[in-house]
Tab-separated table of C-alpha atoms in Angstrom:
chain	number	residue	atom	x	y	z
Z	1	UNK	CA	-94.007	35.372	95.819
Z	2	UNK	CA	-90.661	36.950	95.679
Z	3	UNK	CA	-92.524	40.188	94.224
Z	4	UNK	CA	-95.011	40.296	96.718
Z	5	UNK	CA	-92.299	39.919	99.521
Z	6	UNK	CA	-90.226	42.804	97.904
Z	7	UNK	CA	-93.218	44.664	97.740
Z	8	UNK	CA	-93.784	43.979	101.622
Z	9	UNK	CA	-90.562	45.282	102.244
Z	10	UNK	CA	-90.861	47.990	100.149
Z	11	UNK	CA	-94.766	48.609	102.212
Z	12	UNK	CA	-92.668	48.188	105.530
Z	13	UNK	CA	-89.835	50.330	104.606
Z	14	UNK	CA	-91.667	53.125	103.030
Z	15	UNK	CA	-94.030	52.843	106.609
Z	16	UNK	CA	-91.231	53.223	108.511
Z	17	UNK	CA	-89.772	56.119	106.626
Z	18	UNK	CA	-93.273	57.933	107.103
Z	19	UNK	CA	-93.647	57.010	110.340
Z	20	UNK	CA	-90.034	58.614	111.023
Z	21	UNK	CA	-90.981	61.523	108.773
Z	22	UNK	CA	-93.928	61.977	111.140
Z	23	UNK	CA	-91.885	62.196	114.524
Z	24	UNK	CA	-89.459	64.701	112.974
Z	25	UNK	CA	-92.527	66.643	112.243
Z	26	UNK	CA	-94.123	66.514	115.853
Z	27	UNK	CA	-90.285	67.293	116.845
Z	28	UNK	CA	-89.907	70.209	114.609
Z	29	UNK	CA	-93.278	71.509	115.410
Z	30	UNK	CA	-92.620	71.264	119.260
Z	31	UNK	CA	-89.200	73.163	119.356
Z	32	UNK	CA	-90.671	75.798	117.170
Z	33	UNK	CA	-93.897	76.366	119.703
Z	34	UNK	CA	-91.645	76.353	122.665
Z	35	UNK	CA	-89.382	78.763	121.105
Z	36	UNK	CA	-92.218	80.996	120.218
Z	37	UNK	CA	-93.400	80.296	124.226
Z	38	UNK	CA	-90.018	81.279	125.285
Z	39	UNK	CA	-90.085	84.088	122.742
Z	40	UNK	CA	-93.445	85.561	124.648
Z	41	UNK	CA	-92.190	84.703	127.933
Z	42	UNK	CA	-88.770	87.146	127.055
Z	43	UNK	CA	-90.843	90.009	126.273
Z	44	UNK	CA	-93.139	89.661	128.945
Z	45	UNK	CA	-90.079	89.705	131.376
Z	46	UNK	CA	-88.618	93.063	129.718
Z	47	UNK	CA	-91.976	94.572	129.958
Z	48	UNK	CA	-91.950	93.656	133.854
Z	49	UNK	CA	-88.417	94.734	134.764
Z	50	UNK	CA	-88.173	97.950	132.334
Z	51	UNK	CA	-92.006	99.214	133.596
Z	52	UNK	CA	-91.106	98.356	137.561
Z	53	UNK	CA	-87.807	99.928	137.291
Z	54	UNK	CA	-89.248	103.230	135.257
Z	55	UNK	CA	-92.476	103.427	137.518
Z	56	UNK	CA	-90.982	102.917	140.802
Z	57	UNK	CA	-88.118	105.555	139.882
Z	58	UNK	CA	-90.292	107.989	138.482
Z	59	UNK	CA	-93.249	107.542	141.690
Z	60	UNK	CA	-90.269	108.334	144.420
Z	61	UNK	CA	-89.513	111.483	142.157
Z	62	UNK	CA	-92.952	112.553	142.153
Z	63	UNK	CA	-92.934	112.894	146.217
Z	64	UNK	CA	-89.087	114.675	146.450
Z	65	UNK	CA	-90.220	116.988	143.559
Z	66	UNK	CA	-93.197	118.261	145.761
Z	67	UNK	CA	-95.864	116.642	145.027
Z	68	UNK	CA	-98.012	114.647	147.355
Z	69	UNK	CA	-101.467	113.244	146.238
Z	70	UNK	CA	-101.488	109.672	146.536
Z	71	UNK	CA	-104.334	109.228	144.830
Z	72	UNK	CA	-102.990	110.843	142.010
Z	73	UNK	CA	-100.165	108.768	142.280
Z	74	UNK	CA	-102.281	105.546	142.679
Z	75	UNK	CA	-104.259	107.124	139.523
Z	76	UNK	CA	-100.825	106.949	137.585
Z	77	UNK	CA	-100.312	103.402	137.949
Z	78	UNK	CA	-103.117	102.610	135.992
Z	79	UNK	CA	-104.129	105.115	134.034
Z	80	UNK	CA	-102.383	103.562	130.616
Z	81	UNK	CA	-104.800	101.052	130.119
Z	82	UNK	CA	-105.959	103.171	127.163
Z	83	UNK	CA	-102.590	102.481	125.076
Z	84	UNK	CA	-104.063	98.579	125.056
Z	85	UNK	CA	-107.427	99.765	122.659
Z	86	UNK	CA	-106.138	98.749	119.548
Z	87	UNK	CA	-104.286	95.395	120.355
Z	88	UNK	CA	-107.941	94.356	121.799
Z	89	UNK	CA	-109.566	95.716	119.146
Z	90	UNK	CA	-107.214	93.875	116.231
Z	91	UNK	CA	-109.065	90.884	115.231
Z	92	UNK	CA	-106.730	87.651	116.604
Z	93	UNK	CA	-106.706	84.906	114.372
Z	94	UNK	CA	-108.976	82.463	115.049
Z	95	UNK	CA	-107.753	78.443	116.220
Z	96	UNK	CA	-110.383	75.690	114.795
Z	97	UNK	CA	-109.446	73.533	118.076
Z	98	UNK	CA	-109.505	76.459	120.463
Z	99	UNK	CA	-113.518	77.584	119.452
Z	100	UNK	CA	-114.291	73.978	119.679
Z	101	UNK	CA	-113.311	73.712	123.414
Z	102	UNK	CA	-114.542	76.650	124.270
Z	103	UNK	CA	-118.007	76.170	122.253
Z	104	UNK	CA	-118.725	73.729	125.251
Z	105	UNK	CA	-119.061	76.279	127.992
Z	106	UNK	CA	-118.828	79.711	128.019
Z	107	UNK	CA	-118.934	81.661	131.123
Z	108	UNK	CA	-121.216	84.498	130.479
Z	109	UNK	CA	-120.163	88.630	130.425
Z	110	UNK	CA	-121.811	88.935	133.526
Z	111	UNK	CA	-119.042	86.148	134.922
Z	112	UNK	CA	-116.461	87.915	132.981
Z	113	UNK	CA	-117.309	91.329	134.223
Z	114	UNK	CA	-117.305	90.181	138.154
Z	115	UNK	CA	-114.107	88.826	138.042
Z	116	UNK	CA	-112.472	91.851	136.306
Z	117	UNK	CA	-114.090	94.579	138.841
Z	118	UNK	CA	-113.281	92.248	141.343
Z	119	UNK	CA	-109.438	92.220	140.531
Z	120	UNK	CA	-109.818	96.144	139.714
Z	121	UNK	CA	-110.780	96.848	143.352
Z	122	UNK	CA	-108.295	94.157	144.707
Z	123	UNK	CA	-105.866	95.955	142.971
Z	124	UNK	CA	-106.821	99.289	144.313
Z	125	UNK	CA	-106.333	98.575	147.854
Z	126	UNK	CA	-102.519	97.051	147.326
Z	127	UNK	CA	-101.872	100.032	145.096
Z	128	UNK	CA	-102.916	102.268	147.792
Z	129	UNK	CA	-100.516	100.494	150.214
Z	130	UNK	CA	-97.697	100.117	147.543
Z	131	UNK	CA	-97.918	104.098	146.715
Z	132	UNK	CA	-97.764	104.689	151.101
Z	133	UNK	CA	-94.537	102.625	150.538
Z	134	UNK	CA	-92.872	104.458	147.913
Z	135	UNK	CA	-93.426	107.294	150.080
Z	136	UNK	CA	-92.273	106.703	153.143
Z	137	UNK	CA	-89.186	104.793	152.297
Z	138	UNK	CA	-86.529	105.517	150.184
Z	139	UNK	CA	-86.838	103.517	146.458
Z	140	UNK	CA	-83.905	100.938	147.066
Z	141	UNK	CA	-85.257	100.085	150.384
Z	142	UNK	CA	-89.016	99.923	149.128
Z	143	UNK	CA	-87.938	97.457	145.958
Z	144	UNK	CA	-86.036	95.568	148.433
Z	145	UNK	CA	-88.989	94.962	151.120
Z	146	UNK	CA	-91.565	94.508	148.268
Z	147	UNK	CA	-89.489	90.855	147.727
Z	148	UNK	CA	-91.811	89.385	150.343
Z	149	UNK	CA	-94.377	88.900	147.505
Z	150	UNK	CA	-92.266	85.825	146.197
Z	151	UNK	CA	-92.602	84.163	149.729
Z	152	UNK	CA	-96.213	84.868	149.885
Z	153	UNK	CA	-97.026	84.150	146.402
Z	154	UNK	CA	-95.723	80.330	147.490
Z	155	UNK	CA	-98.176	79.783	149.899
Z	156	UNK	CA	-100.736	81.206	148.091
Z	157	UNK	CA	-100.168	79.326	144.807
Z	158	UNK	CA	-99.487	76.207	146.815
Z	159	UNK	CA	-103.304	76.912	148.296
Z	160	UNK	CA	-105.022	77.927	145.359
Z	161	UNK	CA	-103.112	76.924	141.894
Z	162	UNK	CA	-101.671	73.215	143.196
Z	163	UNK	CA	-97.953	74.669	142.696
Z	164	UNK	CA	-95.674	71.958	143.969
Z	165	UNK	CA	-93.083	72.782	146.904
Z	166	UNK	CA	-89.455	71.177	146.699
Z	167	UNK	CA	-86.859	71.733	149.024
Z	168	UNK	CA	-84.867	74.065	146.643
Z	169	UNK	CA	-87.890	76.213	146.681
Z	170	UNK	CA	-88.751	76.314	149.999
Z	171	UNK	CA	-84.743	77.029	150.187
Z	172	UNK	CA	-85.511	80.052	147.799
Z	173	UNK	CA	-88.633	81.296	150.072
Z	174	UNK	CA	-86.511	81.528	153.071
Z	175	UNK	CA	-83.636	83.348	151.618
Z	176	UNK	CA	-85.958	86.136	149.687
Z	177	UNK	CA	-87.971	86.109	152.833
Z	178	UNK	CA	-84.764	87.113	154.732
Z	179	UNK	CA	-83.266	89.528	152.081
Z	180	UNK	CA	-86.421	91.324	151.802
Z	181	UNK	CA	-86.780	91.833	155.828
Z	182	UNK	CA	-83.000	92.153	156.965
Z	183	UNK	CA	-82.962	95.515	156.064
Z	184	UNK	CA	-85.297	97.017	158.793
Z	185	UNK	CA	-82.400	96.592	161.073
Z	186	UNK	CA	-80.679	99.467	158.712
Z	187	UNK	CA	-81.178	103.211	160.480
Z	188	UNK	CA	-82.560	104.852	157.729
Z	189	UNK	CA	-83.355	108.736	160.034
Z	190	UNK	CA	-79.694	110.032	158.987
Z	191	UNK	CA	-81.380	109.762	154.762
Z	192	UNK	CA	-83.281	113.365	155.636
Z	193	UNK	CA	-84.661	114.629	159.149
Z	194	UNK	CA	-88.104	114.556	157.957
Z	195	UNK	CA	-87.582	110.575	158.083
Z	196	UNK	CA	-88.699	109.072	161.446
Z	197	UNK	CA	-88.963	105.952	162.920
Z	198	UNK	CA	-92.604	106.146	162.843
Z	199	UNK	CA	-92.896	106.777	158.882
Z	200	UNK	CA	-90.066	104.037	158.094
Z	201	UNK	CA	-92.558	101.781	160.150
Z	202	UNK	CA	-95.845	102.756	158.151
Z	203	UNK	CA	-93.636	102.553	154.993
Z	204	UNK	CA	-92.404	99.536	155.726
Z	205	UNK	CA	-95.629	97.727	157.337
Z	206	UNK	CA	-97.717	99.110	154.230
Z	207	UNK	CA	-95.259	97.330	151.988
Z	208	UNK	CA	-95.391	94.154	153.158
Z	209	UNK	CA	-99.429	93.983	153.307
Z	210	UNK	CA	-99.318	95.180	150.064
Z	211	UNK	CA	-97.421	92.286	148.886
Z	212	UNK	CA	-99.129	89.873	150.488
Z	213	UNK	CA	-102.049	91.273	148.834
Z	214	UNK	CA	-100.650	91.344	145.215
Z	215	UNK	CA	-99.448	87.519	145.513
Z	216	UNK	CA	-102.753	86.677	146.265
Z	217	UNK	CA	-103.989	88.686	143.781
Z	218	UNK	CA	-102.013	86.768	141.443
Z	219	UNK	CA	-102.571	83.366	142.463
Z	220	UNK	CA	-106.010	84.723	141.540
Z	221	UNK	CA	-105.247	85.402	138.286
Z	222	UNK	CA	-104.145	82.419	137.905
Z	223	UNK	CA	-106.734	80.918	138.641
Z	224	UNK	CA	-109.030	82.866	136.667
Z	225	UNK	CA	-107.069	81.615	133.352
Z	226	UNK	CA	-107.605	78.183	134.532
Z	227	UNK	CA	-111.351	78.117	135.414
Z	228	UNK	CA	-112.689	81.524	133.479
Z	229	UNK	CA	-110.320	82.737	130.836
Z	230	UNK	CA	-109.812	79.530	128.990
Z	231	UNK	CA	-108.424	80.637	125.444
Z	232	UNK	CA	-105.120	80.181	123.780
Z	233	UNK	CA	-104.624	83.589	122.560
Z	234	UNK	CA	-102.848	86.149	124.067
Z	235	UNK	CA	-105.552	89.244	123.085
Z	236	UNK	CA	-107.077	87.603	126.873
Z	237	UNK	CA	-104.002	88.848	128.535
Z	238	UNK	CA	-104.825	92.571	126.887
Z	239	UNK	CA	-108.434	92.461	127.750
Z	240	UNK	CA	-107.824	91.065	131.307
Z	241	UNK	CA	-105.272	94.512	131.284
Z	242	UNK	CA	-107.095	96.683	130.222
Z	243	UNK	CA	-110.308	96.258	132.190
Z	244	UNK	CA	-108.521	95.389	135.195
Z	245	UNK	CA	-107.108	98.914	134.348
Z	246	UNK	CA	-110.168	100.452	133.467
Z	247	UNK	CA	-112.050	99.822	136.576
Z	248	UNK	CA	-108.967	100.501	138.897
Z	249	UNK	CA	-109.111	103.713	137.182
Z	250	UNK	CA	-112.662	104.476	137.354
Z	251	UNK	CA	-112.389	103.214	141.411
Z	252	UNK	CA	-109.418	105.981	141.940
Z	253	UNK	CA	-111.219	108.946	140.071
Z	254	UNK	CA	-113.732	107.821	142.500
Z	255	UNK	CA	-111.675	108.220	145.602
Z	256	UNK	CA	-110.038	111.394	143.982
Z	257	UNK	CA	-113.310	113.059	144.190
Z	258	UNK	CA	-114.917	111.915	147.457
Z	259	UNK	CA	-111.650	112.642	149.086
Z	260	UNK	CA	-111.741	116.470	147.542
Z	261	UNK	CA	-107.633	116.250	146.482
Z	262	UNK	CA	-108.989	117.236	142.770
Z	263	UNK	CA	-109.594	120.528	144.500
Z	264	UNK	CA	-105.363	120.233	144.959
Z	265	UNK	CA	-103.923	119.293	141.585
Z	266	UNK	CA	-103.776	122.964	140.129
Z	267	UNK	CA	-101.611	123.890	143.425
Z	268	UNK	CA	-99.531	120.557	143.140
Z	269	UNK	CA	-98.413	121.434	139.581
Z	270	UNK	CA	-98.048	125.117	140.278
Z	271	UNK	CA	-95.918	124.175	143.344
Z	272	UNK	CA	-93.977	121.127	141.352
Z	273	UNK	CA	-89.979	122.188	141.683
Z	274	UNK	CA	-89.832	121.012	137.638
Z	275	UNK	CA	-92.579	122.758	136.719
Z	276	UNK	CA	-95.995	121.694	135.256
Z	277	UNK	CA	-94.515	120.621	131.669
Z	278	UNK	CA	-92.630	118.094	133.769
Z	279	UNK	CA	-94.850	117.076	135.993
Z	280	UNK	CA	-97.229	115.988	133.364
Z	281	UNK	CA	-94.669	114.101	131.637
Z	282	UNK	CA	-93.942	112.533	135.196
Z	283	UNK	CA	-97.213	110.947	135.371
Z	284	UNK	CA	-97.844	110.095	131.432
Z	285	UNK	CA	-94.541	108.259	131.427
Z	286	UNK	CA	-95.607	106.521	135.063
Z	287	UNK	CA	-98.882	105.623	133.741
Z	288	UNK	CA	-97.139	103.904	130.618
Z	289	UNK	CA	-94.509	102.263	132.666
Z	290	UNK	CA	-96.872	100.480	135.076
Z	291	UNK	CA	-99.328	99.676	132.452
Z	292	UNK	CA	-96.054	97.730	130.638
Z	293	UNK	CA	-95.574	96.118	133.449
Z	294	UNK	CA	-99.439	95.172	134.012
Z	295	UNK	CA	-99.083	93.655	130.731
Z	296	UNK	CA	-96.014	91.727	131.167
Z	297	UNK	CA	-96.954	90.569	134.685
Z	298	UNK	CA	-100.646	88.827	133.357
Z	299	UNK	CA	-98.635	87.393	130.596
Z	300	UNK	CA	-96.624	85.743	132.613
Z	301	UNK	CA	-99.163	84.369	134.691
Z	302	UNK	CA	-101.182	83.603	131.671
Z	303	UNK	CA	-97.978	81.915	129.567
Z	304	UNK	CA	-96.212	80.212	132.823
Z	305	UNK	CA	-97.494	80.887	136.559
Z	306	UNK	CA	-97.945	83.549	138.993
Z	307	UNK	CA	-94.848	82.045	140.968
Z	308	UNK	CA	-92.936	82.693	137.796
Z	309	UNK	CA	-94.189	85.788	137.599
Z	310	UNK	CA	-93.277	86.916	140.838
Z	311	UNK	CA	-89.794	85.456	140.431
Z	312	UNK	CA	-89.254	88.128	137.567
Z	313	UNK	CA	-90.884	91.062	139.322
Z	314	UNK	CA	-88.401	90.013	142.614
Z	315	UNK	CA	-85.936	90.096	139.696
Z	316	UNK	CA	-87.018	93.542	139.010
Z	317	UNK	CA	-86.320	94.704	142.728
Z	318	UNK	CA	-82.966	93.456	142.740
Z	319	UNK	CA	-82.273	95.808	139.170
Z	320	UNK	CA	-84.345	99.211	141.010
Z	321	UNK	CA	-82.261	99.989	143.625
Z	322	UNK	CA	-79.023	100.047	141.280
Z	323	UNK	CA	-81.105	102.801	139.331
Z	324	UNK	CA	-82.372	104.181	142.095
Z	325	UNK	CA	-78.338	104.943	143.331
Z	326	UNK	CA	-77.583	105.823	139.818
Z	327	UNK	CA	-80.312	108.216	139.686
Z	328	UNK	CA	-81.390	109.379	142.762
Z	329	UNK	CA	-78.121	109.142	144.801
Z	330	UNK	CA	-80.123	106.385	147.032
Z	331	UNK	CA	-77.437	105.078	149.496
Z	332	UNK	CA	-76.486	100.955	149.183
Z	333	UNK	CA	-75.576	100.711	152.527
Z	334	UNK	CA	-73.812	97.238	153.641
Z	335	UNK	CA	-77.104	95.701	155.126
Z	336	UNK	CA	-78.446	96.699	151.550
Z	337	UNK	CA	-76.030	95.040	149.726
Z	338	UNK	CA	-76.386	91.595	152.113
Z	339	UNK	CA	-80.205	91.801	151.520
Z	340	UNK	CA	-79.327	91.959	147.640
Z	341	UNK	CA	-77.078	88.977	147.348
Z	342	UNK	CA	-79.771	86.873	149.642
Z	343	UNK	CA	-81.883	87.950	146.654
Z	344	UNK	CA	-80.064	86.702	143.969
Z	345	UNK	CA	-79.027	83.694	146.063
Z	346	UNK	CA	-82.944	82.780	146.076
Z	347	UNK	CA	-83.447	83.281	142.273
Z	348	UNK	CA	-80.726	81.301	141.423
Z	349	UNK	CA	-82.300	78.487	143.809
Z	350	UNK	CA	-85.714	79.029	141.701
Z	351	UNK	CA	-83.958	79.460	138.275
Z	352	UNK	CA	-82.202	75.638	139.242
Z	353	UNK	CA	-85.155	74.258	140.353
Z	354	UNK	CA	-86.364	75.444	137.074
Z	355	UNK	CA	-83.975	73.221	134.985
Z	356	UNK	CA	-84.671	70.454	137.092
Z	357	UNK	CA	-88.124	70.621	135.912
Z	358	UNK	CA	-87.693	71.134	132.369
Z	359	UNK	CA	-85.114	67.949	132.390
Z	360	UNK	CA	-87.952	65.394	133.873
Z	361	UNK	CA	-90.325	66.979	131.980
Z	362	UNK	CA	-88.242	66.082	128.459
Z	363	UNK	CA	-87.385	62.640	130.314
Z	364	UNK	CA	-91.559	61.885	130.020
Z	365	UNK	CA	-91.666	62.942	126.659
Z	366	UNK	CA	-88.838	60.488	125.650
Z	367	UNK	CA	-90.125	57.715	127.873
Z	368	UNK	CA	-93.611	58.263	126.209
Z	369	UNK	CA	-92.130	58.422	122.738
Z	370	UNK	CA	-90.705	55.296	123.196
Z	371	UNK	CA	-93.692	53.493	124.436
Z	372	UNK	CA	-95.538	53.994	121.800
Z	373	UNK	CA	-92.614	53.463	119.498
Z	374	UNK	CA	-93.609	49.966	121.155
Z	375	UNK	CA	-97.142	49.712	120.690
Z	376	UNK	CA	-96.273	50.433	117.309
């Protein structure tokens, strides 16, 4: 009997120890996948602030260089997709658990294919309004206007993607909301004389639509990854890219040639103050930027949401117009300035509402550790 009971003990003891063993295992497993998560979500967020700070500097020079096509310039912002060819074609490795789920229903190419050209020519029309923008206002003042895609991406992902509203959001909406529309008050005529009020207003109204059209556009997304795009890996966030590139492309060529500008582009170059060497750099370069931040932007949605997205690229328009002086000898003016440190005001309200989060979340996973440390 004694045996048996040190044998018990040894049974219990050695149960425990794997049982232990087991938890430091899930623990291990789930710091390393959400540093690897984190580790995605970093170079996602460089992608979208160095490709919206290149693009949108390099677009404005474009116009005060001579140049003047928008649809050239609308062609430029999407134009990279190319560059994404071999990371689609790269065979992924494949997850056992991941083909099982998604052996159950498959949405066919046909589904696939709608909701890319869908998104393409989406994406046209607030490119279109985003390129009137850059040129009509100056790049600090565009960046800073183009914040109003936070506050709209709110409602929309509150409508669409269940995104729950706190306070300390809401408290971020209204201060980007502000810093992003304070600065019409600012005269901008005395920037160059062929600035009027008229243009600042097109600029300016063009902007804002154009926001409001790219938050919903992302709360689409979104959406899209939930209910369509249902796998793990990230060669999704390439494909959705690149066709999402390809037929924004295809849908500006399109509007290049019915509107006759082709007819233009020899004269443009010839008549570009840097010459034609440069300007052809201008737009490869502005092609690559934007497609970077494509890329980074998707990801985002695709690794953490489209309101976390558009936190970074509001992120992004806080970092342009500090270029854009650097650079382009863009004026921060006070009102400027104000609008700035609203900004930053409402991403540090996000960024704590953020850590809020992540604390209840690990206070679940220790309250459900523990209960079925019980049931054990």
């Amino acid at each position: 009997m004694e045996g048996a009971h040190e044998k018990l003990l040894h049974l219990t003891f050695d149960e425990a120890e794997g049982t232990k063993s087991s938890e430091n295992a899930k623990d291990s497993s789930f710091e390393s996948s959400k540093f690897i998560l984190w580790l995605q979500i970093f170079i996602f967020t460089f992608f979208v602030l160095a490709g919206q700070a290149v693009g949108t500097l390099l677009g404005r020079v474009y116009y005060e260089q001579g140049a003047n096509s928008r649809w050239i310039a609308t062609l430029a912002q999407t134009a990279g997709f190319p560059i994404l060819l071999p990371f689609i074609c790269y065979p992924s490795p494949k997850n056992h658990n991941e083909e099982n789920e998604l052996s159950v229903h498959q949405p066919s190419i046909f589904v696939h294919a709608s909701v890319y050209i869908f998104l393409g020519l989406f994406q046209v029309a607030n490119s279109m309004l985003f390129t009137l923008g850059v040129q009509y206002l100056p790049a600090s003042t565009y960046s800073l206007v183009s914040g109003s895609q936070l506050a709209f991406n709110v409602l929309t992902s509150f409508l669409l993607n269940g995104q729950k509203i706190t306070p300390i959001i809401l408290n971020s909406v209204v201060l980007l909301s502000f810093s992003s529309s304070v600065i019409i008050f600012q005269d901008e005529t005395g920037v160059s004389g062929d600035i009027s009020q008229k243009s600042l207003l097109i600029g300016f109204t063009a902007t804002t639509f154009g926001s409001l059209g790219y938050a919903l556009q992302f709360s689409l997304t979104e959406l899209a990854f939930q209910k369509v795009f249902k796998s793990g890996s990230l060669k999704v966030v390439m494909k959705m890219s690149f066709f999402i590139g390809l037929f924004v492309t295809l849908a500006s060529l399109t509007g290049l040639f019915a509107s006759g500008n082709w007819r233009d582009l020899e004269k443009e170059m010839g008549e570009y103050r840097s010459g034609k060497l440069l300007y052809v750099i201008n737009l490869v370069c502005t092609a690559i930027s934007w497609q970077l931040y494509a890329v980074g932007s998707i990801g985002l949605v695709f690794k953490a949401s489209s309101l976390f997205s558009n936190v970074i690229i509001n992120l992004g328009s806080s970092v342009v117009p500090i270029f854009a002086m650097v650079f382009l000898k863009d004026r921060m003016t006070g009102l400027k300035v104000f609008s700035l440190l609203l900004g930053l005001w409402g991403y540090a309200s996000y960024i704590y509402q953020q850590y809020l989060d992540d604390v209840e979340a690990k206070a679940c996973e220790v309250s459900k550790s523990l209960a079925e440390d019980d049931d054990f």
